[in-house]
Amino acid sequence: MTVQHAPLKDTHARPGVWAVLKDYMMTTDHKKIGTLYILTSILGFAVAGLLAVGIRLQLAVPDNTFLVGNTYNQVLTVHAALMIFFFLIPIGLFGFGNWFLPLQLGIRDVALPRINTFAVWLFIFSLILVILGLWNGGAPGVGWTFYYPLSVDANQTGVSVLMVALTLNGIASLLGSANFAATIVNMRAPGMSLWKMPIFVWSVFATSILQLISLGGLTAAALVTYLELKLGLSMFNPGIGGVPVMFQQFFWFYSHPAVYVMLLPYLGIGAEIASTMARKPLFGYRVMVYSILAIVLVSLLVWVHHMFAVGLPDSWQIAFMIATLIVAVPTGVKIFNLIGTLWGGRIVLKSPTYWLVGFIFNFLIGGITGVSLGMIPFDYQVTMSYYVVAHFHNVMMFGTAFLAMGGLYYWWPKMTGRFMSEKLGLWHFWLFMIGSWMTFLPQYILGLLGMPRRYYTYPAGNFAWSELNLISTVGALILLAGGIVWVLNMLQSFRAPATASANPWGGFTLEWTAASPPAAYNFAHEFPTNFPTERPLYDWEQSGETLTPVDPKSIHLPVDSWGPFLTAAALLLMGYGLSFGWFTNYTPAGGLKPFFEMAPGALFASIVLYISIPLFLFALFKWAGTREYDVPVAHHHLTKYDNGFMGMAWFIISEVGLFGVLIAGYVYLRVIGAAEPPALRPAIWLAALNTLILVASSFVIHRAEQDNHHGKLTRFRLGLFITLLLGAVFMIFQVYEFTLFGVESDWKQNLWQACFFIIVGLHGLHILIGGTGVALPFYQAMTGKMDKYNHGSITPASLYWHLVDVVWLLIVAIFYAW
């Protein structure tokens, strides 16, 4: 709906299942999108938790046969992947972030509501894709780290689908992060400066920046692994001079910062709980913000501590050891911020407070053991042992996840209008607290006793191994009981009427002025424009400020649309086709064969792949052809840039990160002499011609954008058409070059050529994406969908087109001229 009215009909009338499902498919309401993230994350947690219980049942006694061989590896892989990518990261950053970021900023929605809808459904569909893989050859047994060369072993199954699912999940995560960053910079309530934002908003902002910078590492690792499986293209294959350890460099460049992606939003949640429940301002607000930003910076410089034992130079190891010790400082400062906030406060001992205190205690132990692992000699001794497993779960499961639970108990009354049972909440807490220590404390000891991780069994007779493993399994069963109590607590809360007031805990941030649960428009009032501190409700109460009522009938919200959902569904089909089929019947081992000689499953997936492309384009243009608002609305933004430009500007950071990781890998291979160009390589004259074409197209689209601002619509449309034409000519030349070069030599035998096809081919894909992006405002302009209130997508499309042009200039320098 565009205009939201106060409810007039019977609020007890329940909509049907299809009505609810349709509403969530089309919604642009950030709260419903947050609910989708939270529910999907809880589902991922439940499945991953059951798999963890299976792992512990296998290890309960020596020489057990409950889960053996690759079945154990598959269960271990899916457990870890679900816990990390489908629970800990999304529920904190995107679940609570979507729900409470706009509410705490005092606004009605995020900067890019339809991108938000697309991102959540792409996230959900990436999980569905992983599940579909179970019916197409089984789950991968390579661990969540999918180390090379295990991931390309011919005996492995399901690796392709995991790579595609992680890529789709990553795209959703990057779009969500860029959306949050744009929202924070461009859409805060008037008068709320950056230094007056709630600490949870700061934590989401910092986490979004960290995601945008670092996720390119994981994407690069997954992409190169996928291309080796499908085409034989590799940067890691030692048979052609590649470096297998480079995979780990790519992977850990993201996957260690991912620990802080999983941590920072929850530290923000913990700070909100501490301030509210202690009835005090946050202790050291500015210091805590600086600590958050310091964690973002230093966490990008510590990834090699996962690789101390692979044989890196001593200077690298020492530098990264020091960085690892440094990152503990701002992390410790934040723990002291939480303790200092609680100290001397009139603490309200409710469920959220218990989870907060439990987190502080548990995370302190996890942090100390992390510092021990940062010490090179100690890491050598325990890196492949259960000590690492215990540390990781100490930080994640009974550290970070405790604040995920605390956030649910804290904000549940706001989200649902109902309280969860305090009695069941305490049962849940203590079962998790006792179960966590019983599960993982024995694993610390087992690691020090020499028990290796990733093994599915162990012999009887080793000192204390059998007893400690049995205790650990009992602890896992206690955690399972705690999870059951948690689910029962959530379900039983809906049996009671919604009785929570707008501010049941006496909080100080803006979300507590909305109804519980909030209306679609969030607030039926406007806020004062003075924000003395990050606790505006307390400040306004002291100064006598009041909220100005607003008629809900005057509030305009974005129009719900099928477009984002259908676009994400098309990418699910595309992901299925890319996972189990291909555009041709080509395999690295067998070469090119007639298309219809594929195996039936691969043939079906390949046909689905071809069908998904027009469906994707149809949904995307349908989305672009539907105005965001069905009445003229002046868009609120604090800077001179519109939300589309701001969102794309933040998203481009991730593209720079992706190309930066891949190009850094190639430059390293070239410098060490492993990737020497062949005698016959693509001619520089054609690259120069293509450069002229792309640079010209950048000038043309910039001129077209200026024409649009000045109302010269005919010239604007012509400029977009010429840009598309130049992009098409560029692609024709690139396809010709690729075809010729591919015939002349074998990319499976030449590392330089493999790097060329990976990086230049990825750039060609970005040209196609950028060209599609330019076609959207061209379509909007031709169909009259653009005016002074509806700017269309010209600004982000132009910005993205400039990006691919700049990347091409760098590619020409390192592949054609060098």
Short mmCIF file of N, CA, C and O in Angstrom, two decimals, residues 13-67:
data_model
loop_
_atom_site.label_atom_id
_atom_site.label_comp_id
_atom_site.label_asym_id
_atom_site.label_seq_id
_atom_site.Cartn_x
_atom_site.Cartn_y
_atom_site.Cartn_z
N ALA A 13 -9.51 -10.51 12.86
CA ALA A 13 -9.69 -11.28 11.63
C ALA A 13 -8.31 -11.69 11.11
O ALA A 13 -7.42 -10.86 10.93
N ARG A 14 -8.14 -12.99 10.89
CA ARG A 14 -6.83 -13.50 10.49
C ARG A 14 -6.78 -13.68 8.98
O ARG A 14 -7.67 -14.32 8.41
N PRO A 15 -5.76 -13.16 8.32
CA PRO A 15 -5.64 -13.39 6.87
C PRO A 15 -5.29 -14.84 6.58
O PRO A 15 -4.71 -15.54 7.42
N GLY A 16 -5.63 -15.29 5.39
CA GLY A 16 -5.30 -16.64 4.98
C GLY A 16 -3.81 -16.84 4.75
O GLY A 16 -3.04 -15.87 4.67
N VAL A 17 -3.41 -18.09 4.58
CA VAL A 17 -1.99 -18.42 4.39
C VAL A 17 -1.46 -17.77 3.11
O VAL A 17 -0.38 -17.18 3.11
N TRP A 18 -2.23 -17.85 2.02
CA TRP A 18 -1.78 -17.27 0.76
C TRP A 18 -1.65 -15.75 0.87
O TRP A 18 -0.71 -15.16 0.34
N ALA A 19 -2.58 -15.12 1.57
CA ALA A 19 -2.53 -13.66 1.73
C ALA A 19 -1.25 -13.26 2.48
O ALA A 19 -0.58 -12.28 2.11
N VAL A 20 -0.91 -14.01 3.52
CA VAL A 20 0.31 -13.71 4.28
C VAL A 20 1.54 -13.95 3.42
O VAL A 20 2.48 -13.12 3.37
N LEU A 21 1.55 -15.09 2.71
CA LEU A 21 2.71 -15.42 1.88
C LEU A 21 2.90 -14.39 0.77
O LEU A 21 4.02 -13.92 0.52
N LYS A 22 1.81 -14.00 0.13
CA LYS A 22 1.87 -12.99 -0.92
C LYS A 22 2.38 -11.66 -0.37
O LYS A 22 3.19 -10.97 -1.00
N ASP A 23 1.90 -11.31 0.82
CA ASP A 23 2.33 -10.06 1.45
C ASP A 23 3.85 -10.06 1.66
O ASP A 23 4.53 -9.07 1.35
N TYR A 24 4.38 -11.17 2.15
CA TYR A 24 5.82 -11.23 2.42
C TYR A 24 6.64 -11.35 1.13
O TYR A 24 7.80 -10.93 1.11
N MET A 25 6.06 -11.91 0.09
CA MET A 25 6.77 -11.95 -1.20
C MET A 25 6.93 -10.56 -1.79
O MET A 25 7.95 -10.24 -2.40
N MET A 26 5.93 -9.71 -1.61
CA MET A 26 5.90 -8.41 -2.27
C MET A 26 6.35 -7.25 -1.38
O MET A 26 6.57 -6.15 -1.86
N THR A 27 6.46 -7.49 -0.09
CA THR A 27 6.61 -6.40 0.86
C THR A 27 7.90 -5.62 0.67
O THR A 27 8.93 -6.16 0.27
N THR A 28 7.83 -4.33 0.95
CA THR A 28 9.02 -3.49 1.08
C THR A 28 9.18 -2.99 2.52
O THR A 28 10.03 -2.14 2.79
N ASP A 29 8.36 -3.49 3.43
CA ASP A 29 8.40 -3.10 4.83
C ASP A 29 9.65 -3.70 5.48
O ASP A 29 9.79 -4.93 5.55
N HIS A 30 10.53 -2.85 5.96
CA HIS A 30 11.79 -3.34 6.53
C HIS A 30 11.56 -4.27 7.71
O HIS A 30 12.38 -5.18 7.96
N LYS A 31 10.46 -4.11 8.43
CA LYS A 31 10.21 -4.95 9.59
C LYS A 31 9.85 -6.38 9.16
O LYS A 31 10.30 -7.36 9.75
N LYS A 32 9.02 -6.49 8.14
CA LYS A 32 8.68 -7.82 7.62
C LYS A 32 9.90 -8.49 7.01
O LYS A 32 10.09 -9.71 7.14
N ILE A 33 10.73 -7.71 6.35
CA ILE A 33 11.96 -8.25 5.78
C ILE A 33 12.89 -8.73 6.91
O ILE A 33 13.51 -9.79 6.82
N GLY A 34 12.97 -7.94 7.99
CA GLY A 34 13.74 -8.37 9.15
C GLY A 34 13.20 -9.65 9.74
O GLY A 34 13.96 -10.55 10.14
N THR A 35 11.87 -9.79 9.77
CA THR A 35 11.26 -11.02 10.27
C THR A 35 11.63 -12.20 9.40
O THR A 35 11.93 -13.30 9.91
N LEU A 36 11.65 -12.02 8.08
CA LEU A 36 12.05 -13.10 7.17
C LEU A 36 13.49 -13.53 7.46
O LEU A 36 13.80 -14.73 7.50
N TYR A 37 14.37 -12.56 7.64
CA TYR A 37 15.76 -12.90 7.97
C TYR A 37 15.84 -13.67 9.29
O TYR A 37 16.56 -14.68 9.39
N ILE A 38 15.11 -13.21 10.29
CA ILE A 38 15.19 -13.85 11.60
C ILE A 38 14.64 -15.26 11.55
O ILE A 38 15.25 -16.21 12.07
N LEU A 39 13.48 -15.45 10.91
CA LEU A 39 12.87 -16.78 10.84
C LEU A 39 13.76 -17.74 10.06
O LEU A 39 13.94 -18.90 10.46
N THR A 40 14.30 -17.28 8.93
CA THR A 40 15.18 -18.15 8.14
C THR A 40 16.44 -18.49 8.92
O THR A 40 16.92 -19.62 8.88
N SER A 41 16.97 -17.52 9.65
CA SER A 41 18.17 -17.76 10.45
C SER A 41 17.90 -18.76 11.56
O SER A 41 18.73 -19.64 11.84
N ILE A 42 16.74 -18.64 12.20
CA ILE A 42 16.39 -19.60 13.26
C ILE A 42 16.24 -21.00 12.68
O ILE A 42 16.67 -22.00 13.28
N LEU A 43 15.65 -21.09 11.48
CA LEU A 43 15.56 -22.39 10.81
C LEU A 43 16.95 -22.95 10.52
O LEU A 43 17.22 -24.13 10.76
N GLY A 44 17.85 -22.09 10.01
CA GLY A 44 19.21 -22.54 9.77
C GLY A 44 19.90 -22.99 11.04
O GLY A 44 20.61 -24.00 11.06
N PHE A 45 19.66 -22.26 12.14
CA PHE A 45 20.24 -22.63 13.43
C PHE A 45 19.71 -23.98 13.90
O PHE A 45 20.47 -24.82 14.41
N ALA A 46 18.42 -24.22 13.70
CA ALA A 46 17.81 -25.48 14.14
C ALA A 46 18.40 -26.67 13.38
O ALA A 46 18.79 -27.68 13.99
N VAL A 47 18.47 -26.55 12.06
CA VAL A 47 19.02 -27.66 11.25
C VAL A 47 20.49 -27.86 11.59
O VAL A 47 20.95 -29.00 11.80
N ALA A 48 21.26 -26.77 11.66
CA ALA A 48 22.68 -26.89 11.98
C ALA A 48 22.88 -27.47 13.37
O ALA A 48 23.82 -28.23 13.60
N GLY A 49 22.00 -27.09 14.32
CA GLY A 49 22.10 -27.62 15.67
C GLY A 49 21.85 -29.13 15.72
O GLY A 49 22.56 -29.86 16.42
N LEU A 50 20.87 -29.59 14.97
CA LEU A 50 20.61 -31.03 14.91
C LEU A 50 21.79 -31.78 14.30
O LEU A 50 22.15 -32.88 14.74
N LEU A 51 22.40 -31.18 13.27
CA LEU A 51 23.58 -31.81 12.68
C LEU A 51 24.73 -31.84 13.68
O LEU A 51 25.50 -32.82 13.72
N ALA A 52 24.86 -30.80 14.51
CA ALA A 52 25.91 -30.77 15.53
C ALA A 52 25.69 -31.90 16.55
O ALA A 52 26.65 -32.54 16.99
N VAL A 53 24.43 -32.13 16.90
CA VAL A 53 24.12 -33.24 17.82
C VAL A 53 24.54 -34.56 17.18
O VAL A 53 25.10 -35.45 17.85
N GLY A 54 24.28 -34.71 15.87
CA GLY A 54 24.72 -35.92 15.18
C GLY A 54 26.23 -36.10 15.24
O GLY A 54 26.73 -37.22 15.45
N ILE A 55 26.96 -35.00 15.06
CA ILE A 55 28.43 -35.07 15.15
C ILE A 55 28.86 -35.53 16.53
O ILE A 55 29.74 -36.39 16.69
N ARG A 56 28.24 -34.95 17.56
CA ARG A 56 28.63 -35.31 18.91
C ARG A 56 28.22 -36.74 19.27
O ARG A 56 28.92 -37.42 20.02
N LEU A 57 27.11 -37.22 18.74
CA LEU A 57 26.73 -38.61 18.98
C LEU A 57 27.76 -39.56 18.37
O LEU A 57 28.08 -40.61 18.94
N GLN A 58 28.28 -39.21 17.20
CA GLN A 58 29.32 -40.03 16.58
C GLN A 58 30.58 -40.07 17.45
O GLN A 58 31.24 -41.10 17.57
N LEU A 59 30.92 -38.95 18.07
CA LEU A 59 32.17 -38.85 18.83
C LEU A 59 31.99 -39.18 20.31
O LEU A 59 32.94 -39.03 21.09
N ALA A 60 30.79 -39.61 20.70
CA ALA A 60 30.53 -39.85 22.13
C ALA A 60 31.41 -40.98 22.67
O ALA A 60 31.85 -40.92 23.83
N VAL A 61 31.65 -41.99 21.85
CA VAL A 61 32.44 -43.15 22.30
C VAL A 61 33.46 -43.48 21.22
O VAL A 61 33.28 -43.11 20.05
N PRO A 62 34.53 -44.18 21.58
CA PRO A 62 35.55 -44.53 20.58
C PRO A 62 35.01 -45.50 19.52
O PRO A 62 34.07 -46.27 19.77
N ASP A 63 35.58 -45.44 18.35
CA ASP A 63 35.31 -46.39 17.26
C ASP A 63 33.82 -46.51 16.95
O ASP A 63 33.32 -47.60 16.62
N ASN A 64 33.10 -45.41 17.04
CA ASN A 64 31.66 -45.42 16.76
C ASN A 64 31.42 -45.46 15.25
O ASN A 64 32.26 -45.05 14.46
N THR A 65 30.25 -45.94 14.84
CA THR A 65 29.94 -46.06 13.40
C THR A 65 28.62 -45.37 13.06
O THR A 65 28.00 -45.68 12.05
N PHE A 66 28.19 -44.41 13.87
CA PHE A 66 26.93 -43.70 13.60
C PHE A 66 27.05 -42.83 12.35
O PHE A 66 26.19 -42.84 11.47
N LEU A 67 28.13 -42.05 12.26
CA LEU A 67 28.43 -41.24 11.07
C LEU A 67 29.89 -41.49 10.72
O LEU A 67 30.78 -41.11 11.49
#
